[in-house]
Amino acid sequence: TTTKSSISWSVALYLVSQYDWTDAGWVNPTEELELTFALKQQNTDLLEEILRLVSDPDSAQYGKHLTLEEVSSLVHPTELTQKVVHHWLQSHGITNCLTVRTRDFLQCTMTAEVAEKLLPGSKFHRYIRDDHSLVRSSAPYSVHDDVHQHLDFVAGLHRLPPKGQDLRKASSNRKQKRSKAGLHLGVTPSILRARYNLTATDVGTAKNNSQAVAQFLEQYFNPADLAEFMGMYGRSFKHLSQVDRVVGIQGAGKAGIEASLDVEYIMSTGANISTWVFTNQGRHESQEPFLQWIVLLSNMSDLPWVHTISYGDDEDSLSTAFMMRINTEFMKAGVRGISLLFASGDSGAGCKHLGKGQNTFRPSFPASSPYVTTVGGTSFKNPFKITYEITDYISGGGFSNVFKMPDYQASAVDGYLKTVAATLPPPSYFNTSGRAYPDMAALSDNYWVVINRVPVPWVSGTSASTPVVGGMLSLINDQRMLKGRPALGFLNPRLYKLKGQALFDVTEGCHLSCLDEQVQGKGFCAAPSWDPVTGCGTPNYPALLAALLAE
Ligand SMILES: *[C@@H]1O[C@H](CO)[C@@H](O)[C@H](O)[C@H]1NC(C)=O
Ligand SMILES: *[C@@H]1O[C@H](CO)[C@@H](O)[C@H](O)[C@H]1NC(C)=O
Ligand SMILES: *[C@@H]1O[C@H](CO)[C@@H](O)[C@H](O)[C@H]1NC(C)=O
Ligand SMILES: *[C@@H]1O[C@H](CO)[C@@H](O)[C@H](O)[C@H]1NC(C)=O
Ligand SMILES: CC(=O)N[C@H]1CO[C@H](CO)[C@@H](O)[C@@H]1O
């Protein structure tokens, strides 16, 4: 017998417009594909408990991070699991497989013909959009029961990057509105450093500190753009103008706004800190770049301490098995002392149409994972001045329908729900038992970015706020390292214990959601202390440093 698995993954771009993919038909049977097999792990409950202990500043275990070897001894699949999966692959003549240090992923190359026999039901087609092409299965596949129980998922099969959101429309509306109002200030590194109280001496100095941006876009950052950006905007603080390491393949194609944005801004707040870029791995058109990065995390013992990622997709478009397993991968990074920051998304509370005029909010993953720090967005109250911040109406936020609310945020979220009870959207729109996000926020509106050697204004999105916060956490890690203290690692338990101390509370404005009669485009609204639009608030760097430097 066989069991149907719906395994899925995709790339959602938060800033870049998206187009439909065209099915260009069956691939040649001899075409090489690469599939990723996620083998069932052991001791994931124990892993979760260890993560809780090493991330809780009140625990004696705080900061006692594990090495990759220790993570591997904890979670690696049983001998039986490894044997069954290897035997299954070998019996189909698949021998070209790479494993990782934790032994819980296998990446195997095989021809389309062999893959279709291995996974009954699959039919590999080529899909084309612009000058990009991908290979995916056009039909669901199945896996024999005796193997199925040893796997969490097989990837490289179904999902295509989805169609774009209304973001472009939203931002062009905004652009028109603001242009009419006259000149705008625009966010640059010096504006950010002024708003978040970074002085010229708040730059990295520790030897082995490092930070990373991970990008899974059909676009690349251009080193010449970064150098030009720093030349124009980096005069008031010591910075690096080059990325130290690119992991993956930087294509020769066009530079992209989002790719440039991430690098330019993490290196402006996390100034003078060694920066890595993880980029499209793309040896095969069947690969999924996000998963390539996940697999790499389990195969590199020496990784940057902070990673920022502007990437996500609707929770309801992904399989629960996939999200659960990726969540475990985030725990594996967290116990090693690595901080993962994800953009909260640019669709506010989101909207899912249930039919018959019924709608519900639409949470996004990995933003909704309890084991990452999710970053929302704000704007200046007065766009012409460095004033206090209000909600950026695009800021993603809400409640997961998949992950339960973690203890670390229960009282903050409860406080919010009680304070704003009278003005909350109808209860059918969201699920208060779920993990609530974002955790923090920063400016996400009207950035200047240098792309193809030209400074471009009006760049907006939580893809901007995420590297800004990431760079500041790197600076705090830097000061901790100078004192011989461990990296911050998974921040949330410690962040929520601050109860808003050291953060600028954002209390004005609502984000967008369903355009229907009941909610009329309004999702949640900011309120005193934590809220599902801007989280605990935006960083006041010197205060946050002081609060996070101890132990
Ligand atoms: C993991 O790293 C080892 C070398 O350290 C390499 O042999 C192996 O191919 C890598 N695995 C993958 C999936 O790239
Ligand atoms: C930080 O910035 C805020 C607002 O810009 C200001 O009120 C405060 O005094 C500054 N300094 C510190 C150390 O918090
Ligand atoms: C920049 O970082 C390096 C270490 O990577 C350090 O030696 C140097 O002093 C830093 N520069 C400043 C101005 O702090
Ligand atoms: C609400 O969230 C919980 C997890 O916290 C989940 O088990 C439940 O299915 C969700 N309900 C809906 C209607 O999605
Ligand atoms: C993550 C990181 O930057 N690690 C570096 C620490 O220092 C050693 C030795 O200089 C480097 O090899 C690592 O890359």
PDB file of C-alpha atoms in Angstrom, residues 213 215 221 226 229-230 243 258-268 275-277 467:
ATOM      1  CA  VAL A 213      21.664  37.362   5.116  1.00  0.00           C
ATOM      2  CA  GLN A 215      18.410  35.151   0.017  1.00  0.00           C
ATOM      3  CA  PHE A 221      23.294  41.465  -4.880  1.00  0.00           C
ATOM      4  CA  LEU A 226      27.287  47.704  -1.977  1.00  0.00           C
ATOM      5  CA  PHE A 229      26.067  52.504  -1.235  1.00  0.00           C
ATOM      6  CA  MET A 230      28.665  52.596   1.529  1.00  0.00           C
ATOM      7  CA  VAL A 243      30.806  40.794   1.860  1.00  0.00           C
ATOM      8  CA  GLU A 258      15.623  42.974  -2.251  1.00  0.00           C
ATOM      9  CA  ALA A 259      19.012  41.300  -2.482  1.00  0.00           C
ATOM     10  CA  SER A 260      20.746  44.697  -2.388  1.00  0.00           C
ATOM     11  CA  LEU A 261      18.562  45.949   0.439  1.00  0.00           C
ATOM     12  CA  ASP A 262      19.371  43.077   2.824  1.00  0.00           C
ATOM     13  CA  VAL A 263      23.127  43.343   2.427  1.00  0.00           C
ATOM     14  CA  GLU A 264      23.318  47.137   2.394  1.00  0.00           C
ATOM     15  CA  TYR A 265      21.325  47.503   5.601  1.00  0.00           C
ATOM     16  CA  ILE A 266      22.637  44.629   7.752  1.00  0.00           C
ATOM     17  CA  MET A 267      26.097  46.092   7.104  1.00  0.00           C
ATOM     18  CA  SER A 268      24.916  49.579   8.107  1.00  0.00           C
ATOM     19  CA  THR A 275      29.007  39.500   6.694  1.00  0.00           C
ATOM     20  CA  TRP A 276      28.115  36.395   4.735  1.00  0.00           C
ATOM     21  CA  VAL A 277      25.506  35.980   2.045  1.00  0.00           C
ATOM     22  CA  PRO A 467      18.360  43.130   8.507  1.00  0.00           C
TER      23      PRO A 467
END
